[in-house]
Amino acid sequence: MTKKEDTYEQWLEKIKTTEPCLDNPEELTNDILNRIYALPSGNSSRILLFVSRISGIAAAFLLCFLISETVFFPQDKQFTEQPSTANAVWQGKASFLPDDWNTESSFLEKSRYLSEQWKEYKKELSKRKAFFLSKRISVENIIH
């Protein structure tokens, strides 16, 4: 390792002591100055910095807004309960038993009733899908 270090030191000394040979120093100076002037100005970086700050502030406001909507959701905006299953919507909400339903009925009877309501809803939904798909196919045939 010492031989490599000695070689490195000698090489470094030669570089430090050797003066550069320039054919035309005026041309070199002009070339350096022209390249400095050709560099892009700082305006684009200022605009980029300004836009990034504004977008960061907007993102922080949106995050705060979403957190406040999640944590402090008003109770009066919640969905009202439907009195019967005929008016119930199955999209993520619970269905309710009709008003005249016997309160003494067992869990199994309630489960069967709601299961039948669900099956009817799914049948109606599949009919709607088939109807809309047939309309889409007929419209595509007309277009093409």
PDB file of C-alpha atoms in Angstrom:
ATOM      1  CA  MET A   1       0.000   0.000   0.000  1.00  0.00           C
ATOM      2  CA  THR A   2       2.831   2.397   0.672  1.00  0.00           C
ATOM      3  CA  LYS A   3       4.128   2.083  -2.884  1.00  0.00           C
ATOM      4  CA  LYS A   4       0.689   3.081  -4.218  1.00  0.00           C
ATOM      5  CA  GLU A   5       0.552   5.997  -1.809  1.00  0.00           C
ATOM      6  CA  ASP A   6       4.016   7.182  -2.885  1.00  0.00           C
ATOM      7  CA  THR A   7       3.015   7.007  -6.537  1.00  0.00           C
ATOM      8  CA  TYR A   8      -0.137   8.953  -5.773  1.00  0.00           C
ATOM      9  CA  GLU A   9       1.826  11.657  -3.911  1.00  0.00           C
ATOM     10  CA  GLN A  10       4.289  12.036  -6.792  1.00  0.00           C
ATOM     11  CA  TRP A  11       1.473  12.320  -9.298  1.00  0.00           C
ATOM     12  CA  LEU A  12      -0.317  14.905  -7.158  1.00  0.00           C
ATOM     13  CA  GLU A  13       2.896  16.981  -6.855  1.00  0.00           C
ATOM     14  CA  LYS A  14       3.344  17.000 -10.637  1.00  0.00           C
ATOM     15  CA  ILE A  15      -0.214  18.254 -11.107  1.00  0.00           C
ATOM     16  CA  LYS A  16       0.230  21.006  -8.509  1.00  0.00           C
ATOM     17  CA  THR A  17       3.530  22.282  -9.888  1.00  0.00           C
ATOM     18  CA  THR A  18       2.719  22.121 -13.600  1.00  0.00           C
ATOM     19  CA  GLU A  19       1.382  25.347 -15.076  1.00  0.00           C
ATOM     20  CA  PRO A  20      -1.371  25.070 -17.702  1.00  0.00           C
ATOM     21  CA  CYS A  21      -0.407  25.814 -21.305  1.00  0.00           C
ATOM     22  CA  LEU A  22      -2.893  28.089 -23.032  1.00  0.00           C
ATOM     23  CA  ASP A  23      -2.722  28.941 -26.699  1.00  0.00           C
ATOM     24  CA  ASN A  24      -5.225  31.767 -26.470  1.00  0.00           C
ATOM     25  CA  PRO A  25      -6.132  32.863 -22.906  1.00  0.00           C
ATOM     26  CA  GLU A  26      -8.462  35.636 -24.153  1.00  0.00           C
ATOM     27  CA  GLU A  27     -10.620  33.146 -26.008  1.00  0.00           C
ATOM     28  CA  LEU A  28     -10.833  30.919 -22.925  1.00  0.00           C
ATOM     29  CA  THR A  29     -11.973  33.847 -20.784  1.00  0.00           C
ATOM     30  CA  ASN A  30     -14.620  34.859 -23.337  1.00  0.00           C
ATOM     31  CA  ASP A  31     -15.826  31.270 -23.624  1.00  0.00           C
ATOM     32  CA  ILE A  32     -16.181  30.972 -19.842  1.00  0.00           C
ATOM     33  CA  LEU A  33     -18.083  34.263 -19.625  1.00  0.00           C
ATOM     34  CA  ASN A  34     -20.415  33.276 -22.486  1.00  0.00           C
ATOM     35  CA  ARG A  35     -21.256  30.006 -20.772  1.00  0.00           C
ATOM     36  CA  ILE A  36     -21.993  31.819 -17.509  1.00  0.00           C
ATOM     37  CA  TYR A  37     -24.359  34.218 -19.284  1.00  0.00           C
ATOM     38  CA  ALA A  38     -26.064  31.297 -21.049  1.00  0.00           C
ATOM     39  CA  LEU A  39     -27.029  29.637 -17.769  1.00  0.00           C
ATOM     40  CA  PRO A  40     -30.788  29.808 -17.035  1.00  0.00           C
ATOM     41  CA  SER A  41     -31.848  32.538 -14.682  1.00  0.00           C
ATOM     42  CA  GLY A  42     -33.358  31.881 -11.258  1.00  0.00           C
ATOM     43  CA  ASN A  43     -36.896  32.939 -12.283  1.00  0.00           C
ATOM     44  CA  SER A  44     -38.035  29.432 -13.186  1.00  0.00           C
ATOM     45  CA  SER A  45     -36.785  28.057  -9.891  1.00  0.00           C
ATOM     46  CA  ARG A  46     -38.613  30.856  -8.052  1.00  0.00           C
ATOM     47  CA  ILE A  47     -41.829  30.024  -9.859  1.00  0.00           C
ATOM     48  CA  LEU A  48     -41.388  26.335  -9.108  1.00  0.00           C
ATOM     49  CA  LEU A  49     -40.727  27.108  -5.445  1.00  0.00           C
ATOM     50  CA  PHE A  50     -43.816  29.343  -5.292  1.00  0.00           C
ATOM     51  CA  VAL A  51     -46.041  26.718  -6.917  1.00  0.00           C
ATOM     52  CA  SER A  52     -44.750  23.986  -4.628  1.00  0.00           C
ATOM     53  CA  ARG A  53     -45.448  26.112  -1.560  1.00  0.00           C
ATOM     54  CA  ILE A  54     -48.980  26.912  -2.728  1.00  0.00           C
ATOM     55  CA  SER A  55     -49.716  23.251  -3.507  1.00  0.00           C
ATOM     56  CA  GLY A  56     -48.368  22.217  -0.103  1.00  0.00           C
ATOM     57  CA  ILE A  57     -50.626  24.721   1.639  1.00  0.00           C
ATOM     58  CA  ALA A  58     -53.616  23.543  -0.415  1.00  0.00           C
ATOM     59  CA  ALA A  59     -52.858  19.909   0.445  1.00  0.00           C
ATOM     60  CA  ALA A  60     -52.661  20.778   4.147  1.00  0.00           C
ATOM     61  CA  PHE A  61     -56.036  22.573   3.983  1.00  0.00           C
ATOM     62  CA  LEU A  62     -57.635  19.622   2.208  1.00  0.00           C
ATOM     63  CA  LEU A  63     -56.219  17.202   4.750  1.00  0.00           C
ATOM     64  CA  CYS A  64     -57.539  19.315   7.635  1.00  0.00           C
ATOM     65  CA  PHE A  65     -60.932  19.576   5.934  1.00  0.00           C
ATOM     66  CA  LEU A  66     -61.183  15.815   5.430  1.00  0.00           C
ATOM     67  CA  ILE A  67     -60.138  15.123   9.013  1.00  0.00           C
ATOM     68  CA  SER A  68     -62.698  17.594  10.346  1.00  0.00           C
ATOM     69  CA  GLU A  69     -65.426  16.037   8.182  1.00  0.00           C
ATOM     70  CA  THR A  70     -64.520  12.605   9.475  1.00  0.00           C
ATOM     71  CA  VAL A  71     -64.180  13.474  13.144  1.00  0.00           C
ATOM     72  CA  PHE A  72     -66.837  16.154  13.516  1.00  0.00           C
ATOM     73  CA  PHE A  73     -69.577  14.798  11.231  1.00  0.00           C
ATOM     74  CA  PRO A  74     -72.878  16.467  12.261  1.00  0.00           C
ATOM     75  CA  GLN A  75     -75.496  14.121  13.660  1.00  0.00           C
ATOM     76  CA  ASP A  76     -78.438  15.845  11.964  1.00  0.00           C
ATOM     77  CA  LYS A  77     -77.167  14.908   8.492  1.00  0.00           C
ATOM     78  CA  GLN A  78     -77.405  11.174   9.119  1.00  0.00           C
ATOM     79  CA  PHE A  79     -79.977   9.107   7.289  1.00  0.00           C
ATOM     80  CA  THR A  80     -83.438   8.868   8.746  1.00  0.00           C
ATOM     81  CA  GLU A  81     -84.865   5.441   9.430  1.00  0.00           C
ATOM     82  CA  GLN A  82     -87.443   4.101   7.022  1.00  0.00           C
ATOM     83  CA  PRO A  83     -90.642   2.753   8.646  1.00  0.00           C
ATOM     84  CA  SER A  84     -91.036  -0.199   6.258  1.00  0.00           C
ATOM     85  CA  THR A  85     -88.948  -2.437   4.052  1.00  0.00           C
ATOM     86  CA  ALA A  86     -90.755  -1.225   0.942  1.00  0.00           C
ATOM     87  CA  ASN A  87     -88.991   2.134   1.335  1.00  0.00           C
ATOM     88  CA  ALA A  88     -85.648   0.754   2.486  1.00  0.00           C
ATOM     89  CA  VAL A  89     -82.604   1.162   0.321  1.00  0.00           C
ATOM     90  CA  TRP A  90     -80.178  -1.756   0.348  1.00  0.00           C
ATOM     91  CA  GLN A  91     -77.090   0.181  -0.586  1.00  0.00           C
ATOM     92  CA  GLY A  92     -75.106  -0.086   2.616  1.00  0.00           C
ATOM     93  CA  LYS A  93     -78.051   0.638   4.899  1.00  0.00           C
ATOM     94  CA  ALA A  94     -79.947  -1.738   7.091  1.00  0.00           C
ATOM     95  CA  SER A  95     -83.438  -2.754   6.079  1.00  0.00           C
ATOM     96  CA  PHE A  96     -86.182  -2.398   8.635  1.00  0.00           C
ATOM     97  CA  LEU A  97     -89.092  -4.601   9.491  1.00  0.00           C
ATOM     98  CA  PRO A  98     -92.586  -3.273   8.792  1.00  0.00           C
ATOM     99  CA  ASP A  99     -94.473  -1.445  11.542  1.00  0.00           C
ATOM    100  CA  ASP A 100     -97.043  -4.219  11.947  1.00  0.00           C
ATOM    101  CA  TRP A 101     -94.369  -6.872  12.571  1.00  0.00           C
ATOM    102  CA  ASN A 102     -94.801  -8.890  15.721  1.00  0.00           C
ATOM    103  CA  THR A 103     -92.175  -7.885  18.282  1.00  0.00           C
ATOM    104  CA  GLU A 104     -92.320 -11.353  19.860  1.00  0.00           C
ATOM    105  CA  SER A 105     -91.228 -13.110  16.661  1.00  0.00           C
ATOM    106  CA  SER A 106     -88.020 -15.091  16.739  1.00  0.00           C
ATOM    107  CA  PHE A 107     -84.713 -14.190  15.185  1.00  0.00           C
ATOM    108  CA  LEU A 108     -85.155 -16.963  12.616  1.00  0.00           C
ATOM    109  CA  GLU A 109     -88.475 -15.505  11.378  1.00  0.00           C
ATOM    110  CA  LYS A 110     -86.971 -12.048  11.067  1.00  0.00           C
ATOM    111  CA  SER A 111     -83.985 -13.486   9.240  1.00  0.00           C
ATOM    112  CA  ARG A 112     -86.185 -15.370   6.763  1.00  0.00           C
ATOM    113  CA  TYR A 113     -88.302 -12.293   6.102  1.00  0.00           C
ATOM    114  CA  LEU A 114     -85.290 -10.072   5.464  1.00  0.00           C
ATOM    115  CA  SER A 115     -83.669 -12.776   3.343  1.00  0.00           C
ATOM    116  CA  GLU A 116     -86.758 -12.890   1.100  1.00  0.00           C
ATOM    117  CA  GLN A 117     -86.685  -9.099   0.815  1.00  0.00           C
ATOM    118  CA  TRP A 118     -83.036  -9.277  -0.183  1.00  0.00           C
ATOM    119  CA  LYS A 119     -83.710 -11.928  -2.829  1.00  0.00           C
ATOM    120  CA  GLU A 120     -86.497  -9.788  -4.315  1.00  0.00           C
ATOM    121  CA  TYR A 121     -84.180  -6.784  -4.382  1.00  0.00           C
ATOM    122  CA  LYS A 122     -81.447  -8.770  -6.153  1.00  0.00           C
ATOM    123  CA  LYS A 123     -83.959 -10.060  -8.753  1.00  0.00           C
ATOM    124  CA  GLU A 124     -85.159  -6.528  -9.449  1.00  0.00           C
ATOM    125  CA  LEU A 125     -81.571  -5.318  -9.683  1.00  0.00           C
ATOM    126  CA  SER A 126     -80.641  -8.042 -12.183  1.00  0.00           C
ATOM    127  CA  LYS A 127     -83.715  -7.125 -14.292  1.00  0.00           C
ATOM    128  CA  ARG A 128     -82.578  -3.488 -14.311  1.00  0.00           C
ATOM    129  CA  LYS A 129     -79.055  -4.470 -15.332  1.00  0.00           C
ATOM    130  CA  ALA A 130     -80.367  -6.661 -18.152  1.00  0.00           C
ATOM    131  CA  PHE A 131     -82.615  -3.844 -19.340  1.00  0.00           C
ATOM    132  CA  PHE A 132     -79.804  -1.298 -19.389  1.00  0.00           C
ATOM    133  CA  LEU A 133     -77.430  -3.719 -21.081  1.00  0.00           C
ATOM    134  CA  SER A 134     -79.986  -4.435 -23.797  1.00  0.00           C
ATOM    135  CA  LYS A 135     -80.445  -0.691 -24.317  1.00  0.00           C
ATOM    136  CA  ARG A 136     -76.688  -0.209 -24.548  1.00  0.00           C
ATOM    137  CA  ILE A 137     -76.346  -2.985 -27.116  1.00  0.00           C
ATOM    138  CA  SER A 138     -79.174  -1.537 -29.208  1.00  0.00           C
ATOM    139  CA  VAL A 139     -77.605   1.935 -29.084  1.00  0.00           C
ATOM    140  CA  GLU A 140     -74.231   0.506 -30.137  1.00  0.00           C
ATOM    141  CA  ASN A 141     -75.910  -1.253 -33.076  1.00  0.00           C
ATOM    142  CA  ILE A 142     -77.495   2.018 -34.161  1.00  0.00           C
ATOM    143  CA  ILE A 143     -74.198   3.897 -33.911  1.00  0.00           C
ATOM    144  CA  HIS A 144     -72.202   1.298 -35.851  1.00  0.00           C
TER     145      HIS A 144
END
